[in-house]
Coordinates of C-alpha atoms in Angstrom, one line a residue:
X1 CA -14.0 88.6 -9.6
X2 CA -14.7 90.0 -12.9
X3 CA -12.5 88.6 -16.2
X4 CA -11.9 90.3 -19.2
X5 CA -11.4 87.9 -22.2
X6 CA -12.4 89.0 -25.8
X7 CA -14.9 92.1 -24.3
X8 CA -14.1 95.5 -26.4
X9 CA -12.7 98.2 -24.1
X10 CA -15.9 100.4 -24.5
X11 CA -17.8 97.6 -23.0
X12 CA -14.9 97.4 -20.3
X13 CA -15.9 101.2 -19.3
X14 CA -19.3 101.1 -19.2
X15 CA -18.9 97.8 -17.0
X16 CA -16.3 99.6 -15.0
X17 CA -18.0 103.0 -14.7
X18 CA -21.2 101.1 -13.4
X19 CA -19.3 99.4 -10.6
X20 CA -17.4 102.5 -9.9
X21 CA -20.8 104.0 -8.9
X22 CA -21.2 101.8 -5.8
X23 CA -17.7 101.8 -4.8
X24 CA -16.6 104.3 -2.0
X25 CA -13.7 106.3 -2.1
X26 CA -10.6 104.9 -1.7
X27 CA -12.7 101.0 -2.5
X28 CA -10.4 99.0 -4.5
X29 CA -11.9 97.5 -8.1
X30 CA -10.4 94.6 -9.3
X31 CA -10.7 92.4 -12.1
X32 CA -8.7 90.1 -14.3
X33 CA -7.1 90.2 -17.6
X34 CA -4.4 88.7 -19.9
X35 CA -0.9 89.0 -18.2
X36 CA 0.5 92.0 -20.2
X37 CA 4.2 90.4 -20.3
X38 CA 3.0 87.6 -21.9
X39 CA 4.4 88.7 -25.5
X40 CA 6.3 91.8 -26.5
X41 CA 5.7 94.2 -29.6
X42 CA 2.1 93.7 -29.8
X43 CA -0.6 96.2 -30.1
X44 CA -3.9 96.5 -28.2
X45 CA -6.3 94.7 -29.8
X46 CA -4.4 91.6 -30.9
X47 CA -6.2 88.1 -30.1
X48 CA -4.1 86.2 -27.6
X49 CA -5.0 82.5 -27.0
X50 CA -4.0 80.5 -23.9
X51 CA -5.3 77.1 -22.3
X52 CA -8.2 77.5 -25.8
X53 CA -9.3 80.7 -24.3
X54 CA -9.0 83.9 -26.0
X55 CA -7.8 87.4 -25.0
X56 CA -8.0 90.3 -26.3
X57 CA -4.4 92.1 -25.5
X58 CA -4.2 95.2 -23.9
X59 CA -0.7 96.7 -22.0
X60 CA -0.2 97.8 -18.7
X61 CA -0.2 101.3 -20.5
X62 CA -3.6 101.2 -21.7
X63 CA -4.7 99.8 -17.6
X64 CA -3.0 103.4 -16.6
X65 CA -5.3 105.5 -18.8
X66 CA -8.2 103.9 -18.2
X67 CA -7.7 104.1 -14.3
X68 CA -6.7 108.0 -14.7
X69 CA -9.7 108.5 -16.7
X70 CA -12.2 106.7 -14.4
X71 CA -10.2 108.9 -11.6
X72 CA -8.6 106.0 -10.4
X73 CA -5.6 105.5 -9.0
X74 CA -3.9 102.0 -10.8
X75 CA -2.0 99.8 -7.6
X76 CA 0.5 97.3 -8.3
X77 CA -1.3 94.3 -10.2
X78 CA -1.1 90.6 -8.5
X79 CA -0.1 87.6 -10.4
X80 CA -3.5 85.6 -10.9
X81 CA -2.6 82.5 -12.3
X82 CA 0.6 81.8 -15.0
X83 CA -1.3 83.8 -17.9
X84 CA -3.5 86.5 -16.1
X85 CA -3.1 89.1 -13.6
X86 CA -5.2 91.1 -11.1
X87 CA -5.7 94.8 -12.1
X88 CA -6.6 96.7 -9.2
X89 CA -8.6 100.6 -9.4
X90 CA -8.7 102.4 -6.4
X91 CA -11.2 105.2 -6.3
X92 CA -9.8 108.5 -6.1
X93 CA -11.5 111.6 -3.6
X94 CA -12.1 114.0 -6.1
X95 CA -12.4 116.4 -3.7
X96 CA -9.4 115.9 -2.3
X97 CA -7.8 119.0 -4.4
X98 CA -6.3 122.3 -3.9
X99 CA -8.6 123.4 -6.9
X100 CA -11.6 123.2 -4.8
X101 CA -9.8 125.2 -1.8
X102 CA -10.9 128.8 -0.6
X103 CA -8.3 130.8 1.0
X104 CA -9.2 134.0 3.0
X105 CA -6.4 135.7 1.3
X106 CA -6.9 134.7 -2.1
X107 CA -2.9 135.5 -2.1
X108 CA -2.2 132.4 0.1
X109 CA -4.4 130.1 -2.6
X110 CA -1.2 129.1 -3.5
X111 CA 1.0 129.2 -0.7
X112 CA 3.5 127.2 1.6
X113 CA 0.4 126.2 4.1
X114 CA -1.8 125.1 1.0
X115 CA -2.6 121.8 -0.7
X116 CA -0.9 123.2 -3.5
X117 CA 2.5 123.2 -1.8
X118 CA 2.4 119.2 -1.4
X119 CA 3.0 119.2 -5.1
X120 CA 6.0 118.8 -6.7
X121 CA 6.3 118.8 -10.3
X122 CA 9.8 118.3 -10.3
X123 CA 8.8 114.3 -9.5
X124 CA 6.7 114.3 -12.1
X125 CA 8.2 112.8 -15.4
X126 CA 6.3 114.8 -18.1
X127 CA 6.8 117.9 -16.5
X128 CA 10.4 117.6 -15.8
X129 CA 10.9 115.8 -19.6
X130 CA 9.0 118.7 -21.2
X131 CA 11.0 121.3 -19.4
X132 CA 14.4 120.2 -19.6
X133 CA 13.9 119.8 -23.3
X134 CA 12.8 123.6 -23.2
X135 CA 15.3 124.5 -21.6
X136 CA 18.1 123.1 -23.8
X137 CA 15.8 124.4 -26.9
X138 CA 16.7 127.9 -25.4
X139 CA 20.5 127.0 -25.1
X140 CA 20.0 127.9 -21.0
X141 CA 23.7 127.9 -20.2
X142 CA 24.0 131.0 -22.6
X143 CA 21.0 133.0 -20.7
X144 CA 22.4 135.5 -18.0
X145 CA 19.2 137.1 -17.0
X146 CA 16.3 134.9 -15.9
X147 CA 12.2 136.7 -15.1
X148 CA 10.4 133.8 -13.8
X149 CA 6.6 135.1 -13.3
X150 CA 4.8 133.1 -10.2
X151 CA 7.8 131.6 -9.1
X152 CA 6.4 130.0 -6.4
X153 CA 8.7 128.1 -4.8
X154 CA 11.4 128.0 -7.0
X155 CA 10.7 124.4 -8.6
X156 CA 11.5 126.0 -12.4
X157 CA 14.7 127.4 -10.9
X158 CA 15.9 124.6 -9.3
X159 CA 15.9 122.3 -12.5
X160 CA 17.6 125.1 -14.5
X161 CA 20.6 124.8 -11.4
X162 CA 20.8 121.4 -12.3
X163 CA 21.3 121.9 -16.2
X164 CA 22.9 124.9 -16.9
X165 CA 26.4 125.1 -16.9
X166 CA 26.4 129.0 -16.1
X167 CA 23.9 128.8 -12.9
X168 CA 26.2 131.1 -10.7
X169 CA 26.4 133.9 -13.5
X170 CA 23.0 133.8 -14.0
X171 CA 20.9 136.2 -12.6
X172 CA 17.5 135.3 -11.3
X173 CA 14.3 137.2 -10.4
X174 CA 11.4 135.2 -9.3
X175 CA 7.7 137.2 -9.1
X176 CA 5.0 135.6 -7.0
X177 CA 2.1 137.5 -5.1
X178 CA 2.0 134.8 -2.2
X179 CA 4.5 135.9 0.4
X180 CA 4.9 132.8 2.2
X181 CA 6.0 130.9 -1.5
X182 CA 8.3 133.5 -2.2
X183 CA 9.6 133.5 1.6
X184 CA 10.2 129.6 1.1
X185 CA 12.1 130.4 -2.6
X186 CA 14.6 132.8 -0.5
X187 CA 15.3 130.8 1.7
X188 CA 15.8 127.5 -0.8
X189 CA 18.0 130.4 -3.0
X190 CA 20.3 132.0 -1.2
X191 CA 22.6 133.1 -3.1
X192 CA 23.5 136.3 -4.6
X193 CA 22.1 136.3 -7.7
X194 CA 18.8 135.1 -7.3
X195 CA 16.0 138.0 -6.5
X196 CA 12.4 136.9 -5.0
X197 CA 9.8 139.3 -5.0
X198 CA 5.8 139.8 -4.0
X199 CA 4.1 141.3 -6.2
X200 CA 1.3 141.3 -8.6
X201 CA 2.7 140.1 -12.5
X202 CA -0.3 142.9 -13.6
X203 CA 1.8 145.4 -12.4
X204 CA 5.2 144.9 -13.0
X205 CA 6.0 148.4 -14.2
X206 CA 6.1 149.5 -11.0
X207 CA 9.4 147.7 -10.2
X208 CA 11.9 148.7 -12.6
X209 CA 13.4 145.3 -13.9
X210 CA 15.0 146.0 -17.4
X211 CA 15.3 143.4 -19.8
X212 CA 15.6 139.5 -19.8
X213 CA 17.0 136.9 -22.1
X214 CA 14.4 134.6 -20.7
X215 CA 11.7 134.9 -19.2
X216 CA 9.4 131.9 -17.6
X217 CA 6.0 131.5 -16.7
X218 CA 4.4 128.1 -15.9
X219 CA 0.9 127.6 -14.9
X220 CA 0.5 130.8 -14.1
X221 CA -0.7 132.9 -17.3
X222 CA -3.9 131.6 -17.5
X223 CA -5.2 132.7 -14.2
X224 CA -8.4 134.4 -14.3
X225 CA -6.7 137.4 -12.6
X226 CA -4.5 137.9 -15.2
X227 CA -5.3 140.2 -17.9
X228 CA -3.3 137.6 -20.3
X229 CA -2.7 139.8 -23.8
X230 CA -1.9 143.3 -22.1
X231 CA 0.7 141.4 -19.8
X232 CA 2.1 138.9 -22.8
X233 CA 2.8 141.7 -24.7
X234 CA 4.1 143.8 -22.0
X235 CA 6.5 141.2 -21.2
X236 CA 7.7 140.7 -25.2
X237 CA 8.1 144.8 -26.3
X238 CA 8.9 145.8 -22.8
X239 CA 10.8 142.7 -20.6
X240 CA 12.6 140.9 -23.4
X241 CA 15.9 141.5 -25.2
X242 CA 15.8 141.3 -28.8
X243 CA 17.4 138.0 -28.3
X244 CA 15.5 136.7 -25.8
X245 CA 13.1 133.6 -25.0
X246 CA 10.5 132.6 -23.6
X247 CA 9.0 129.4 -22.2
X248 CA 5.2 129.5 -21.1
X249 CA 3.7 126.6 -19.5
X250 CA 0.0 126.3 -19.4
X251 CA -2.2 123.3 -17.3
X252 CA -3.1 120.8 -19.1
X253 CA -3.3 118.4 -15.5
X254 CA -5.1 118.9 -12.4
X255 CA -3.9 117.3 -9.1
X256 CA -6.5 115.0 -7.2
X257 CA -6.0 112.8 -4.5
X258 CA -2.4 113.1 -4.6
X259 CA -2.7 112.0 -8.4
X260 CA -2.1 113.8 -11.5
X261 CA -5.1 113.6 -13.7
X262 CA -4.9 115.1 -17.6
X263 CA -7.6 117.3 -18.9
X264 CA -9.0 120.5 -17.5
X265 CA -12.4 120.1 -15.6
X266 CA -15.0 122.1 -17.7
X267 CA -18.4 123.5 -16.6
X268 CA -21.2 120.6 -16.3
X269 CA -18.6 117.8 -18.1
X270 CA -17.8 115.0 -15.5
X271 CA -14.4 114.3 -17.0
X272 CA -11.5 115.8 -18.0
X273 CA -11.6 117.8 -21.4
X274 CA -8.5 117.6 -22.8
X275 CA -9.8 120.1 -26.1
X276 CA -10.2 122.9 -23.4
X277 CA -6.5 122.6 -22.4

C-alpha cells in the first residue's frame, strides 16, 4: 500500500489520478498518511517527525477535497499503526446522476419518480447553513406572504416552518411545472395557507398573484428554459412589495453517486469549474 511521507500534494494527485484510471467504479484506493489527530492547530504543510521519519501534515479536511475532486467518495479511515492511518477513495459512477437523465416529459425531469427526488438538501449542511442565515437576514417571522418559484417538493418551505415564529400566518404559494412534485408538496402542506400550483414561472401573469414580501427561488433561475432577465424583473416591479425580499439560490454543486460534488460541469473540462458557478 502506497505511503505519503514528505511528497507535495500535487505529486499526491497526479499519483492518485493515475491509479484512479485503472480502478473501477465503486474500487476502493487506499493509501497511508500521517494520523491527522496527531497534533491540533497546525496547518497543511507543516513537517511532522515520528519514529525519524518525516511527514508532511495534512487534515482530514484537506483528504475530503481531494476525494470530492478526484470524484471520490472519502470512507471512514482505519487506524494503521500508532502515528498513521489508512485513507480510503472510493470511486464514484459519474453517471450515476439525475443530470444525465432524459424524461419523456421534460416536465417530470424533476419530479417525484426521478433521481432528482432522492435528494434532499435539507441533510445537507451547506445548504441548510446558507439558508437559514438567509432567512434570518430577511427577518422571516415578519414576512406574511411567501412566492416560492419551483417549489418542488416543499424542502425551502419546510425549513422556513421550522424557523419562523409566524409559520401559521404566513401565507404560501409554491410554483412548480412538474405535477407530481407539486402533488407531493400538497400533500406534505396541508394546511390552509399554503397554495401549490403547476405552472410555468415564464408565465406567471396569467395567474393573478398580487404582491409578495418574499419571494424564493433556488436552483431554479438558471434553467435554460427560463428567459432569466424578463422574469427577474418581472418578479421585482410586478411580484414584490416595496418592502419585500428576495432570496435566489443558484447551483454551485451537482449530485453524483449519491454525493454532492462542488463546481458546475463545463463543456469538454473533466472537472468541476467552480469560476462557471
Amino acid at each position: 500500500m502506497k505511503r505519503f511521507t514528505t511528497e507535495p500534494m500535487h505529486q499526491i494527485i497526479e499519483i492518485l489520478e493515475s491509479e484512479l484510471v485503472n480502478t473501477q467504479t465503486h474500487g476502493i484506493l487506499s493509501f497511508i498518511v500521517i494520523n491527522p489527530d496527531c497534533c491540533h492547530s497546525t496547518y497543511a504543510g507543516s513537517i511532522i517527525t515520528y519514529n525519524g521519519i518525516s511527514y508532511i501534515y495534512r487534515g482530514y479536511k484537506a483528504w475530503t477535497d481531494l476525494a470530492q475532486l478526484l470524484f471520490c467518495k472519502m470512507l471512514t479511515p482505519h487506524r494503521y499503526d500508532e502515528h498513521t492511518v489508512e485513507i480510503r477513495f472510493q470511486r464514484l459512477n459519474t453517471h450515476n446522476s439525475f443530470h444525465h437523465t432524459h424524461a419523456d416529459d421534460i416536465t417530470e425531469k424533476y419530479g417525484v419518480n426521478s433521481p432528482f427526488a432522492r435528494i434532499h438538501k435539507n441533510e445537507e449542511p451547506s445548504f441548510v447553513y446558507a439558508y437559514t442565515k438567509a432567512l434570518h437576514a430577511v427577518n422571516i417571522s415578519e414576512r406574511n406572504s411567501i412566492l416560492n418559484l419551483g417549489v418542488n417538493s416543499g424542502d425551502e418551505f419546510e425549513l422556513i416552518k421550522h424557523v419562523s415564529k409566524n409559520f401559521s400566518q404566513t401565507h404560501f404559494t409554491g410554483i412548480d411545472h412538474s405535477a407530481s412534485a407539486i402533488s407531493h408538496a400538497i400533500r406534505r402542506f396541508r394546511c390552509a395557507n399554503a397554495n401549490m400550483i403547476q405552472h410555468d414561472i415564464n408565465h406567471l401573469e396569467t395567474l393573478g398573484l398580487g404582491r409578495f414580501q418574499l419571494i424564493i427561488s433556488i436552483g431554479t433561475l438558471q434553467s435554460s428554459g427560463v428567459d432569466f432577465k424578463p422574469l427577474f424583473m418581472s418578479l421585482v416591479q410586478t411580484y414584490l412589495t416595496s418592502e419585500g425580499a428576495i432570496i435566489l439560490g443558484f447551483p454551485n454543486s451537482r449530485w453524483i453517486d449519491g454525493e454532492m460534488i462542488y463546481g458546475a460541469k463545463a463543456p469538454n473540462y473533466s472537472y468541476s469549474e467552480m469560476s462557471l458557478v
